[in-house]
Amino acid sequence: MRVLRWAACLAIAAIAMAWGVLWLAPSIGDKTASFGAVSVGGPFGLTDHTGRHVTDATYRGRLMLVYFGYTFCPDVCPTELQTVASALDLLGPDAGRIVPLFITVDPERDTVPILKDYVALFDGRLIGLTGTDAEIAAVTKAYRVYYAKATPKGSTAYLMDHSSFLYLMGPDGSFRALFRQGMSADDLAKGLRARLAG
Ligand code: NI
């Protein structure tokens, strides 16, 4: 288990470093869907927590704040989703211009009813999205999300190691900003407000 955790940490660190390099790239000021040659985001087709089929076009006209995780996540996901909920509260009426999306990396367990109960724990505005393995594979690839199943020794239940970023996409679906894990609700609200104004 310790070895697995280290492997996961290293993988996540490698992804964070890759993001760091992208983050510092000269093209960072370019508010298009790409960092140089690396595109982030794109079309998706998924099922929301009410069982409705949705696509990225469903949310056009509003900004999408996208987070990838899974409902069985013991620590990081609940913390991040709480931060999102608190940041939306801080934004007041402006929060209506943002659609918060929680996309599962664990479609095997995160069925529509499970997602429905889960998002309700955080915020009535939060939309949970699941899909087939192929649909989740496609959307995670588009957003450059790392995820992998990990079963702790002596456990029958598995965990999902996953990267943890908040992606802000514009009203046209193009990439706008990336927020790191562990931001305070205040800082996230400030970051969102700046992009809403810009
Ligand atoms: Ni998580």
CSV table of C-alpha atoms and ligand atoms in Angstrom, one decimal:
chain,number,residue,atom,x,y,z
A,1,MET,CA,0.0,0.0,0.0
A,2,ARG,CA,2.8,2.4,0.9
A,3,VAL,CA,4.5,1.6,-2.4
A,4,LEU,CA,1.2,2.2,-4.3
A,5,ARG,CA,0.8,5.5,-2.5
A,6,TRP,CA,4.3,6.6,-3.5
A,7,ALA,CA,3.7,5.6,-7.1
A,8,ALA,CA,0.5,7.6,-7.1
A,9,CYS,CA,2.3,10.6,-5.5
A,10,LEU,CA,5.0,10.5,-8.1
A,11,ALA,CA,2.6,10.2,-10.9
A,12,ILE,CA,0.6,13.2,-9.6
A,13,ALA,CA,3.8,15.1,-9.0
A,14,ALA,CA,4.9,14.4,-12.6
A,15,ILE,CA,1.5,15.7,-13.9
A,16,ALA,CA,1.8,18.8,-11.6
A,17,MET,CA,5.2,19.5,-13.1
A,18,ALA,CA,3.9,19.1,-16.6
A,19,TRP,CA,1.2,21.5,-15.7
A,20,GLY,CA,3.7,23.9,-14.2
A,21,VAL,CA,5.7,23.9,-17.4
A,22,LEU,CA,2.5,24.6,-19.4
A,23,TRP,CA,1.5,27.2,-16.9
A,24,LEU,CA,4.8,29.1,-17.5
A,25,ALA,CA,4.6,28.7,-21.3
A,26,PRO,CA,4.6,32.0,-23.2
A,27,SER,CA,1.2,31.2,-24.6
A,28,ILE,CA,-0.4,31.4,-21.2
A,29,GLY,CA,-1.8,34.8,-22.0
A,30,ASP,CA,-3.6,33.4,-24.9
A,31,LYS,CA,-7.2,32.8,-23.8
A,32,THR,CA,-7.9,30.1,-26.3
A,33,ALA,CA,-8.5,26.4,-25.8
A,34,SER,CA,-4.8,25.6,-25.8
A,35,PHE,CA,-1.5,26.1,-24.1
A,36,GLY,CA,0.7,26.1,-27.2
A,37,ALA,CA,0.1,22.7,-28.8
A,38,VAL,CA,-1.7,21.2,-25.8
A,39,SER,CA,-5.5,21.7,-25.9
A,40,VAL,CA,-7.6,21.4,-22.8
A,41,GLY,CA,-11.3,20.5,-22.9
A,42,GLY,CA,-13.6,19.9,-25.8
A,43,PRO,CA,-16.8,18.2,-26.7
A,44,PHE,CA,-18.3,15.6,-24.4
A,45,GLY,CA,-21.5,13.5,-24.1
A,46,LEU,CA,-22.5,12.4,-20.6
A,47,THR,CA,-25.5,11.7,-18.3
A,48,ASP,CA,-26.3,14.1,-15.5
A,49,HIS,CA,-27.5,13.2,-12.0
A,50,THR,CA,-31.2,13.4,-13.1
A,51,GLY,CA,-30.6,10.9,-15.9
A,52,ARG,CA,-30.7,13.4,-18.7
A,53,HIS,CA,-28.2,13.1,-21.6
A,54,VAL,CA,-26.1,16.3,-21.8
A,55,THR,CA,-23.2,17.6,-23.9
A,56,ASP,CA,-20.8,20.5,-23.5
A,57,ALA,CA,-23.2,22.5,-25.7
A,58,THR,CA,-25.9,22.1,-23.0
A,59,TYR,CA,-24.0,24.6,-20.9
A,60,ARG,CA,-23.1,27.2,-23.6
A,61,GLY,CA,-23.6,30.8,-22.5
A,62,ARG,CA,-22.4,30.2,-19.0
A,63,LEU,CA,-18.9,29.4,-17.7
A,64,MET,CA,-18.3,25.8,-16.7
A,65,LEU,CA,-16.3,25.1,-13.6
A,66,VAL,CA,-15.3,21.5,-14.0
A,67,TYR,CA,-14.0,19.1,-11.4
A,68,PHE,CA,-13.1,15.4,-11.9
A,69,GLY,CA,-13.4,13.0,-8.9
A,70,TYR,CA,-15.5,10.3,-7.5
A,71,THR,CA,-18.1,10.0,-4.8
A,72,PHE,CA,-16.2,7.3,-2.7
A,73,CYS,CA,-13.3,9.7,-2.4
A,74,PRO,CA,-12.4,9.9,1.3
A,75,ASP,CA,-10.8,13.3,1.4
A,76,VAL,CA,-9.8,15.4,-1.6
A,77,CYS,CA,-13.1,15.5,-3.6
A,78,PRO,CA,-15.4,16.4,-0.7
A,79,THR,CA,-13.0,19.2,0.4
A,80,GLU,CA,-12.8,20.6,-3.2
A,81,LEU,CA,-16.5,20.5,-3.7
A,82,GLN,CA,-17.1,22.2,-0.4
A,83,THR,CA,-14.7,24.9,-1.6
A,84,VAL,CA,-16.6,25.3,-4.9
A,85,ALA,CA,-19.9,25.5,-3.0
A,86,SER,CA,-18.5,28.2,-0.6
A,87,ALA,CA,-17.0,30.2,-3.5
A,88,LEU,CA,-20.3,30.2,-5.3
A,89,ASP,CA,-22.0,31.5,-2.2
A,90,LEU,CA,-19.4,34.3,-2.0
A,91,LEU,CA,-20.1,35.3,-5.6
A,92,GLY,CA,-23.8,35.9,-4.8
A,93,PRO,CA,-26.0,36.4,-7.9
A,94,ASP,CA,-23.0,36.3,-10.2
A,95,ALA,CA,-22.7,32.6,-9.4
A,96,GLY,CA,-25.7,32.1,-11.8
A,97,ARG,CA,-23.3,32.7,-14.7
A,98,ILE,CA,-21.3,29.6,-13.7
A,99,VAL,CA,-22.2,26.0,-14.0
A,100,PRO,CA,-20.3,23.8,-11.5
A,101,LEU,CA,-19.8,20.3,-12.9
A,102,PHE,CA,-18.6,17.2,-11.1
A,103,ILE,CA,-17.5,14.5,-13.6
A,104,THR,CA,-16.8,11.1,-12.1
A,105,VAL,CA,-13.7,9.1,-12.9
A,106,ASP,CA,-15.5,6.1,-11.3
A,107,PRO,CA,-18.5,5.4,-13.5
A,108,GLU,CA,-18.6,1.8,-12.3
A,109,ARG,CA,-19.8,2.9,-8.8
A,110,ASP,CA,-21.0,6.4,-9.6
A,111,THR,CA,-24.4,5.7,-11.1
A,112,VAL,CA,-27.1,8.4,-11.6
A,113,PRO,CA,-28.8,7.8,-8.2
A,114,ILE,CA,-25.5,7.8,-6.3
A,115,LEU,CA,-24.4,11.0,-8.0
A,116,LYS,CA,-27.8,12.6,-7.3
A,117,ASP,CA,-27.5,12.0,-3.5
A,118,TYR,CA,-23.9,13.0,-3.5
A,119,VAL,CA,-24.1,16.4,-5.2
A,120,ALA,CA,-27.1,17.3,-3.0
A,121,LEU,CA,-24.7,17.1,0.0
A,122,PHE,CA,-22.7,20.1,-1.3
A,123,ASP,CA,-24.9,22.5,-3.3
A,124,GLY,CA,-28.1,22.4,-5.2
A,125,ARG,CA,-26.4,24.1,-8.1
A,126,LEU,CA,-23.8,21.3,-8.5
A,127,ILE,CA,-24.3,19.0,-11.4
A,128,GLY,CA,-23.0,15.4,-11.3
A,129,LEU,CA,-22.0,13.8,-14.5
A,130,THR,CA,-21.4,10.1,-15.3
A,131,GLY,CA,-21.2,8.0,-18.4
A,132,THR,CA,-20.1,4.8,-20.0
A,133,ASP,CA,-16.4,3.8,-19.6
A,134,ALA,CA,-15.8,5.1,-23.2
A,135,GLU,CA,-17.5,8.4,-22.5
A,136,ILE,CA,-15.5,9.0,-19.3
A,137,ALA,CA,-12.3,7.9,-21.0
A,138,ALA,CA,-13.0,10.5,-23.8
A,139,VAL,CA,-13.8,13.4,-21.5
A,140,THR,CA,-10.8,12.7,-19.1
A,141,LYS,CA,-8.5,12.5,-22.1
A,142,ALA,CA,-9.8,15.9,-23.4
A,143,TYR,CA,-9.2,17.5,-20.0
A,144,ARG,CA,-5.8,15.7,-19.5
A,145,VAL,CA,-7.1,14.1,-16.3
A,146,TYR,CA,-5.0,11.4,-14.7
A,147,TYR,CA,-6.9,8.6,-12.9
A,148,ALA,CA,-6.2,5.0,-11.9
A,149,LYS,CA,-7.8,2.4,-9.8
A,150,ALA,CA,-5.9,1.4,-6.6
A,151,THR,CA,-6.9,-1.3,-4.2
A,152,PRO,CA,-5.3,-1.1,-0.8
A,153,LYS,CA,-3.9,-4.3,0.5
A,154,GLY,CA,-6.4,-6.2,2.6
A,155,SER,CA,-9.3,-4.2,1.3
A,156,THR,CA,-12.0,-5.3,-1.1
A,157,ALA,CA,-13.0,-1.8,-2.0
A,158,TYR,CA,-10.9,0.2,-4.4
A,159,LEU,CA,-9.9,3.8,-4.4
A,160,MET,CA,-9.3,6.0,-7.4
A,161,ASP,CA,-6.0,8.0,-7.6
A,162,HIS,CA,-6.8,11.1,-9.6
A,163,SER,CA,-5.4,14.5,-10.5
A,164,SER,CA,-7.3,17.4,-8.8
A,165,PHE,CA,-7.7,20.7,-10.7
A,166,LEU,CA,-10.7,23.0,-11.2
A,167,TYR,CA,-11.0,23.9,-14.9
A,168,LEU,CA,-12.8,27.1,-15.8
A,169,MET,CA,-14.2,27.0,-19.4
A,170,GLY,CA,-15.7,30.1,-21.1
A,171,PRO,CA,-19.3,30.6,-22.4
A,172,ASP,CA,-18.1,29.2,-25.7
A,173,GLY,CA,-16.6,26.1,-24.1
A,174,SER,CA,-13.0,27.3,-24.5
A,175,PHE,CA,-10.4,26.9,-21.8
A,176,ARG,CA,-10.1,30.0,-19.5
A,177,ALA,CA,-8.2,29.0,-16.3
A,178,LEU,CA,-6.9,26.3,-14.1
A,179,PHE,CA,-7.3,26.4,-10.3
A,180,ARG,CA,-5.1,24.3,-8.1
A,181,GLN,CA,-6.3,21.9,-5.4
A,182,GLY,CA,-6.4,23.4,-1.9
A,183,MET,CA,-7.3,27.0,-2.7
A,184,SER,CA,-9.4,28.8,-0.2
A,185,ALA,CA,-13.0,29.6,-1.1
A,186,ASP,CA,-12.1,33.3,-0.9
A,187,ASP,CA,-9.2,32.9,-3.4
A,188,LEU,CA,-11.4,30.8,-5.7
A,189,ALA,CA,-14.2,33.3,-5.6
A,190,LYS,CA,-11.7,36.1,-6.4
A,191,GLY,CA,-10.3,34.1,-9.3
A,192,LEU,CA,-13.7,33.4,-10.7
A,193,ARG,CA,-14.8,37.1,-10.2
A,194,ALA,CA,-11.8,38.2,-12.2
A,195,ARG,CA,-12.7,35.9,-15.1
A,196,LEU,CA,-16.3,36.9,-15.0
A,197,ALA,CA,-15.3,40.5,-15.3
A,198,GLY,CA,-12.7,39.8,-18.0
B,1,NI,NI,-10.9,12.5,-4.9
